[in-house]
Amino acid sequence: MVMVNGPRKTTRPATSRSAPQRAKPKRTTPQHKSPQNRAGKTNQILRGDCVEALRSLPGQSIDLIFADPPYNLQLENDLLRPNNNSRVDGVDDEWDKFSSFEEYDRFTRAWLAECRRVLKPDGAIWVIGSYHNVFRLGTALQDLGYWMLNDVIWRKTNPMPNFRGRRFTNAHETLIWASRDQKSRYTFNYEAMKAFNDDLQMRSDWLIPICSGGERLKNDQGSKAHPTQKPEGLLHRIILATTKPGDVVLDPFFGTGTTGAVAKRLGRKWIGIERDEGYADIAQARIDGVKKLPASAVQTMPSKRAAPKVPFGTIVELGMLQPGAKLYDPRARLSAEVRADGTLAHKGAQGSIHRLGAQVQGKTACNGWTFWHYKDGKKLQPIDTLRIEAREQLGLVPPAPTLIAAE
Ligand SMILES: C[S@@+](CC[C@H](N)C(=O)[O-])C[C@H]1O[C@@H](n2cnc3c(N)ncnc32)[C@H](O)[C@@H]1O
């Protein structure tokens, strides 16, 4: 269990004798002490209100934002467990209280607008919420010009039960992933996510436990240091999937600094904003204790789309296929002849590997690299394997590592 010097307890009106007192935030940055302009500086916590702090950052300087804003739970009374009347340790903190939906929406639009300003043109944002607030967040995102990419369901393996038995167990939270603009060339490490998921395309429903055990930060009294600390597993997947090493990740509702801790470990730069000094102290101590992984350990699967372009003519030029050689469709039902100019010919038709591939199938488009095959002994191999070799021969990529058999 990680123990930190958490916020001091404050007494709250007792609603039940057995009700545990939750640690309360220590102190909040006074309104007049606005965050200093630390333009361009990363790996630090800006203490203060997020809208003000965001205004102090330069425009177009952030690659990715992860935001876990107040839920606006609108809790009126303490929630008690029916069996022993003990108080459920939910979210009833001041930072989660808004006088009306209008006030919540005004706040939401203010911070989301600032987030969009600080994002690079190809930047993106993740916003997490529950049924209480996620629909309002989604509307605001679209109204402000963000472009929706996915909503992801974080399904909790160990959710809190519905104690009153009046509704379904609330077992998930929703994450919205949106790019700054419709035209943004946002980062998505597709191949890495597929490899992560045992070579199956990663889906939009993620099964991840809530933060508990040794990962859950505790205060001196042994209670949760923060009511809504997110699991590192969730941030690990988000940061791995949608950033590159060295990118700047910003979290405007930093809490215990989960985003900063994972970003640092994965070799990304980070900026956190937190209004509550107690939480900011906890986050700083936590991140100070995190070790950055070696650069090689955070290299992700290279994206096929990002791989350097090699035209088919180069394969012929390099002598990997001779003019006159035969290529086949995946079932070897038809063949085409390789010509010296890097085109293919079949029954009087001639064209690029893509155009002829489409033509022989009666289709409008075809990826010739995966459609056409050459004979390697008795086996058929896609010509894409030759392209991979060609990239290495031309020094466009480092050579693939050789597997050394154990003795
Ligand atoms: C839902 S919690 C985030 C928890 C965090 N993701 C973690 O893993 O610990 C929201 C946090 O935002 C902070 N907060 C709320 N309103 C804020 C504001 N206007 N400016 C800065 N921080 C704020 C709260 O103090 C709280 O710590």
CSV table of N, CA, C and O in Angstrom, one decimal, residues 195-256:
chain,number,residue,atom,x,y,z
A,195,ALA,N,-1.3,-5.4,-31.6
A,195,ALA,CA,-0.3,-6.3,-31.0
A,195,ALA,C,-0.6,-6.5,-29.5
A,195,ALA,O,-0.6,-7.6,-29.0
A,196,PHE,N,-0.9,-5.4,-28.8
A,196,PHE,CA,-1.3,-5.4,-27.4
A,196,PHE,C,-2.5,-6.4,-27.2
A,196,PHE,O,-2.5,-7.0,-26.2
A,197,ASN,N,-3.4,-6.4,-28.1
A,197,ASN,CA,-4.6,-7.2,-28.0
A,197,ASN,C,-4.5,-8.6,-28.8
A,197,ASN,O,-5.4,-9.0,-29.4
A,198,ASP,N,-3.3,-9.2,-28.6
A,198,ASP,CA,-3.0,-10.5,-29.3
A,198,ASP,C,-3.4,-10.5,-30.7
A,198,ASP,O,-4.0,-11.5,-31.2
A,199,ASP,N,-3.0,-9.5,-31.5
A,199,ASP,CA,-3.2,-9.4,-32.9
A,199,ASP,C,-4.6,-9.3,-33.4
A,199,ASP,O,-4.9,-9.6,-34.5
A,200,LEU,N,-5.5,-8.9,-32.5
A,200,LEU,CA,-6.9,-8.6,-32.8
A,200,LEU,C,-7.1,-7.1,-32.7
A,200,LEU,O,-6.6,-6.5,-31.7
A,201,GLN,N,-7.8,-6.5,-33.7
A,201,GLN,CA,-8.1,-5.1,-33.6
A,201,GLN,C,-8.6,-4.7,-32.2
A,201,GLN,O,-9.5,-5.4,-31.7
A,202,MET,N,-8.0,-3.7,-31.6
A,202,MET,CA,-8.5,-3.2,-30.3
A,202,MET,C,-9.9,-2.7,-30.4
A,202,MET,O,-10.2,-1.8,-31.2
A,203,ARG,N,-10.8,-3.2,-29.5
A,203,ARG,CA,-12.2,-2.7,-29.5
A,203,ARG,C,-12.4,-1.5,-28.6
A,203,ARG,O,-11.5,-1.1,-27.9
A,204,SER,N,-13.6,-1.0,-28.7
A,204,SER,CA,-13.9,0.2,-27.9
A,204,SER,C,-14.5,-0.1,-26.5
A,204,SER,O,-15.0,0.8,-25.9
A,205,ASP,N,-14.5,-1.3,-26.1
A,205,ASP,CA,-15.0,-1.7,-24.7
A,205,ASP,C,-13.8,-2.3,-24.0
A,205,ASP,O,-13.2,-3.3,-24.4
A,206,TRP,N,-13.4,-1.6,-22.9
A,206,TRP,CA,-12.1,-2.0,-22.2
A,206,TRP,C,-12.5,-2.5,-20.8
A,206,TRP,O,-13.2,-1.7,-20.1
A,207,LEU,N,-12.0,-3.6,-20.5
A,207,LEU,CA,-12.3,-4.2,-19.2
A,207,LEU,C,-11.0,-4.0,-18.3
A,207,LEU,O,-10.0,-4.5,-18.5
A,208,ILE,N,-11.2,-3.1,-17.4
A,208,ILE,CA,-10.1,-2.7,-16.5
A,208,ILE,C,-10.6,-2.5,-15.1
A,208,ILE,O,-11.6,-1.9,-14.9
A,209,PRO,N,-9.9,-3.0,-14.1
A,209,PRO,CA,-10.3,-2.9,-12.7
A,209,PRO,C,-10.3,-1.4,-12.2
A,209,PRO,O,-9.4,-0.7,-12.7
A,210,ILE,N,-11.1,-1.1,-11.3
A,210,ILE,CA,-11.0,0.3,-10.7
A,210,ILE,C,-9.7,0.3,-9.8
A,210,ILE,O,-9.1,-0.8,-9.5
A,211,CYS,N,-9.2,1.5,-9.5
A,211,CYS,CA,-8.0,1.6,-8.8
A,211,CYS,C,-8.2,1.1,-7.3
A,211,CYS,O,-9.0,1.5,-6.6
A,212,SER,N,-7.4,0.1,-7.0
A,212,SER,CA,-7.5,-0.5,-5.6
A,212,SER,C,-6.1,-1.1,-5.2
A,212,SER,O,-5.2,-1.0,-5.9
A,213,GLY,N,-6.1,-1.7,-4.1
A,213,GLY,CA,-4.9,-2.4,-3.6
A,213,GLY,C,-3.7,-1.4,-3.4
A,213,GLY,O,-3.9,-0.3,-3.0
A,214,GLY,N,-2.5,-1.9,-3.8
A,214,GLY,CA,-1.3,-1.1,-3.5
A,214,GLY,C,-1.3,0.2,-4.4
A,214,GLY,O,-0.6,1.2,-4.0
A,215,GLU,N,-2.0,0.2,-5.5
A,215,GLU,CA,-2.0,1.4,-6.3
A,215,GLU,C,-2.8,2.6,-5.7
A,215,GLU,O,-2.6,3.8,-6.0
A,216,ARG,N,-3.8,2.2,-4.9
A,216,ARG,CA,-4.7,3.3,-4.3
A,216,ARG,C,-3.9,4.1,-3.3
A,216,ARG,O,-3.5,3.5,-2.2
A,217,LEU,N,-3.8,5.4,-3.5
A,217,LEU,CA,-3.1,6.2,-2.5
A,217,LEU,C,-3.9,6.4,-1.3
A,217,LEU,O,-5.1,6.7,-1.3
A,218,LYS,N,-3.2,6.3,-0.1
A,218,LYS,CA,-3.9,6.5,1.2
A,218,LYS,C,-3.4,7.7,2.0
A,218,LYS,O,-2.2,8.0,1.8
A,219,ASN,N,-4.2,8.3,2.8
A,219,ASN,CA,-3.7,9.3,3.7
A,219,ASN,C,-3.2,8.7,5.0
A,219,ASN,O,-3.2,7.5,5.2
A,220,ASP,N,-2.8,9.6,5.9
A,220,ASP,CA,-2.2,9.1,7.2
A,220,ASP,C,-3.2,8.2,8.0
A,220,ASP,O,-2.8,7.4,8.7
A,221,GLN,N,-4.5,8.5,7.7
A,221,GLN,CA,-5.5,7.8,8.5
A,221,GLN,C,-5.9,6.5,7.8
A,221,GLN,O,-6.7,5.7,8.3
A,222,GLY,N,-5.3,6.2,6.7
A,222,GLY,CA,-5.6,4.9,6.0
A,222,GLY,C,-6.8,5.0,5.1
A,222,GLY,O,-7.2,4.0,4.5
A,223,SER,N,-7.4,6.2,4.9
A,223,SER,CA,-8.5,6.4,4.0
A,223,SER,C,-8.0,6.8,2.6
A,223,SER,O,-6.8,7.2,2.5
A,224,LYS,N,-8.9,6.7,1.6
A,224,LYS,CA,-8.5,7.1,0.3
A,224,LYS,C,-8.0,8.5,0.3
A,224,LYS,O,-8.7,9.4,0.8
A,225,ALA,N,-6.9,8.7,-0.4
A,225,ALA,CA,-6.3,10.1,-0.5
A,225,ALA,C,-7.2,10.9,-1.4
A,225,ALA,O,-7.2,12.2,-1.3
A,226,HIS,N,-7.9,10.3,-2.3
A,226,HIS,CA,-8.7,11.0,-3.3
A,226,HIS,C,-9.9,10.1,-3.7
A,226,HIS,O,-9.7,8.9,-3.9
A,227,PRO,N,-11.1,10.7,-3.8
A,227,PRO,CA,-12.2,9.8,-4.0
A,227,PRO,C,-12.3,9.2,-5.4
A,227,PRO,O,-12.9,8.2,-5.6
A,228,THR,N,-11.6,9.8,-6.4
A,228,THR,CA,-11.8,9.3,-7.8
A,228,THR,C,-10.5,9.0,-8.5
A,228,THR,O,-10.4,9.3,-9.7
A,229,GLN,N,-9.5,8.5,-7.8
A,229,GLN,CA,-8.2,8.2,-8.4
A,229,GLN,C,-8.5,7.1,-9.5
A,229,GLN,O,-9.0,6.1,-9.3
A,230,LYS,N,-8.0,7.5,-10.7
A,230,LYS,CA,-8.2,6.6,-11.8
A,230,LYS,C,-7.1,5.5,-11.9
A,230,LYS,O,-6.0,5.7,-11.5
A,231,PRO,N,-7.4,4.3,-12.4
A,231,PRO,CA,-6.4,3.3,-12.5
A,231,PRO,C,-5.3,3.6,-13.5
A,231,PRO,O,-5.6,4.2,-14.6
A,232,GLU,N,-4.1,3.3,-13.2
A,232,GLU,CA,-3.0,3.5,-14.1
A,232,GLU,C,-3.2,2.8,-15.4
A,232,GLU,O,-2.8,3.2,-16.5
A,233,GLY,N,-3.8,1.6,-15.4
A,233,GLY,CA,-4.0,0.8,-16.6
A,233,GLY,C,-4.8,1.5,-17.6
A,233,GLY,O,-4.5,1.4,-18.8
A,234,LEU,N,-5.8,2.3,-17.2
A,234,LEU,CA,-6.6,3.1,-18.1
A,234,LEU,C,-5.7,4.1,-18.9
A,234,LEU,O,-5.8,4.3,-20.1
A,235,LEU,N,-4.9,4.9,-18.1
A,235,LEU,CA,-4.0,5.9,-18.7
A,235,LEU,C,-2.9,5.3,-19.5
A,235,LEU,O,-2.5,5.8,-20.5
A,236,HIS,N,-2.5,4.1,-19.1
A,236,HIS,CA,-1.4,3.4,-19.8
A,236,HIS,C,-1.9,3.1,-21.3
A,236,HIS,O,-1.2,3.4,-22.3
A,237,ARG,N,-3.1,2.6,-21.4
A,237,ARG,CA,-3.7,2.3,-22.7
A,237,ARG,C,-3.9,3.6,-23.5
A,237,ARG,O,-3.6,3.6,-24.7
A,238,ILE,N,-4.4,4.6,-22.9
A,238,ILE,CA,-4.7,5.8,-23.6
A,238,ILE,C,-3.4,6.5,-24.2
A,238,ILE,O,-3.3,6.9,-25.3
A,239,ILE,N,-2.4,6.6,-23.3
A,239,ILE,CA,-1.2,7.3,-23.7
A,239,ILE,C,-0.4,6.5,-24.7
A,239,ILE,O,0.1,7.0,-25.7
A,240,LEU,N,-0.4,5.1,-24.5
A,240,LEU,CA,0.3,4.3,-25.4
A,240,LEU,C,-0.4,4.3,-26.8
A,240,LEU,O,0.3,4.3,-27.8
A,241,ALA,N,-1.7,4.4,-26.8
A,241,ALA,CA,-2.5,4.3,-28.1
A,241,ALA,C,-2.4,5.6,-28.9
A,241,ALA,O,-2.4,5.6,-30.1
A,242,THR,N,-2.4,6.8,-28.1
A,242,THR,CA,-2.6,8.0,-28.8
A,242,THR,C,-1.5,9.1,-28.7
A,242,THR,O,-1.8,10.3,-28.9
A,243,THR,N,-0.4,8.7,-28.2
A,243,THR,CA,0.8,9.6,-28.2
A,243,THR,C,2.0,8.9,-28.7
A,243,THR,O,2.1,7.7,-28.7
A,244,LYS,N,3.1,9.7,-28.9
A,244,LYS,CA,4.4,9.2,-29.2
A,244,LYS,C,5.4,9.5,-28.1
A,244,LYS,O,5.1,10.6,-27.4
A,245,PRO,N,6.4,8.8,-27.9
A,245,PRO,CA,7.4,9.2,-26.9
A,245,PRO,C,7.8,10.7,-27.1
A,245,PRO,O,8.0,11.1,-28.3
A,246,GLY,N,7.9,11.4,-26.0
A,246,GLY,CA,8.3,12.8,-26.2
A,246,GLY,C,7.2,13.8,-26.3
A,246,GLY,O,7.3,15.0,-26.2
A,247,ASP,N,6.0,13.3,-26.6
A,247,ASP,CA,4.8,14.2,-26.7
A,247,ASP,C,4.4,14.8,-25.4
A,247,ASP,O,4.8,14.3,-24.3
A,248,VAL,N,3.7,15.9,-25.4
A,248,VAL,CA,3.3,16.6,-24.2
A,248,VAL,C,1.8,16.2,-23.9
A,248,VAL,O,0.9,16.5,-24.7
A,249,VAL,N,1.6,15.7,-22.7
A,249,VAL,CA,0.3,15.3,-22.3
A,249,VAL,C,-0.2,16.2,-21.2
A,249,VAL,O,0.5,16.3,-20.2
A,250,LEU,N,-1.4,16.8,-21.3
A,250,LEU,CA,-1.8,17.7,-20.3
A,250,LEU,C,-3.1,17.2,-19.6
A,250,LEU,O,-4.0,16.6,-20.3
A,251,ASP,N,-3.2,17.3,-18.3
A,251,ASP,CA,-4.4,16.9,-17.6
A,251,ASP,C,-4.9,18.1,-16.7
A,251,ASP,O,-4.2,18.5,-15.8
A,252,PRO,N,-6.0,18.7,-17.1
A,252,PRO,CA,-6.5,19.9,-16.4
A,252,PRO,C,-7.1,19.6,-15.0
A,252,PRO,O,-7.5,20.6,-14.3
A,253,PHE,N,-7.4,18.4,-14.7
A,253,PHE,CA,-8.0,18.0,-13.4
A,253,PHE,C,-7.1,16.8,-12.9
A,253,PHE,O,-7.5,15.7,-12.9
A,254,PHE,N,-6.0,17.2,-12.4
A,254,PHE,CA,-4.9,16.3,-12.1
A,254,PHE,C,-5.1,15.4,-11.0
A,254,PHE,O,-4.6,14.2,-11.0
A,255,GLY,N,-5.9,15.8,-9.9
A,255,GLY,CA,-6.1,15.0,-8.8
A,255,GLY,C,-4.8,14.4,-8.2
A,255,GLY,O,-3.9,15.2,-7.9
A,256,THR,N,-4.7,13.1,-8.2
A,256,THR,CA,-3.5,12.4,-7.6
A,256,THR,C,-2.4,12.3,-8.6
A,256,THR,O,-1.4,11.6,-8.4
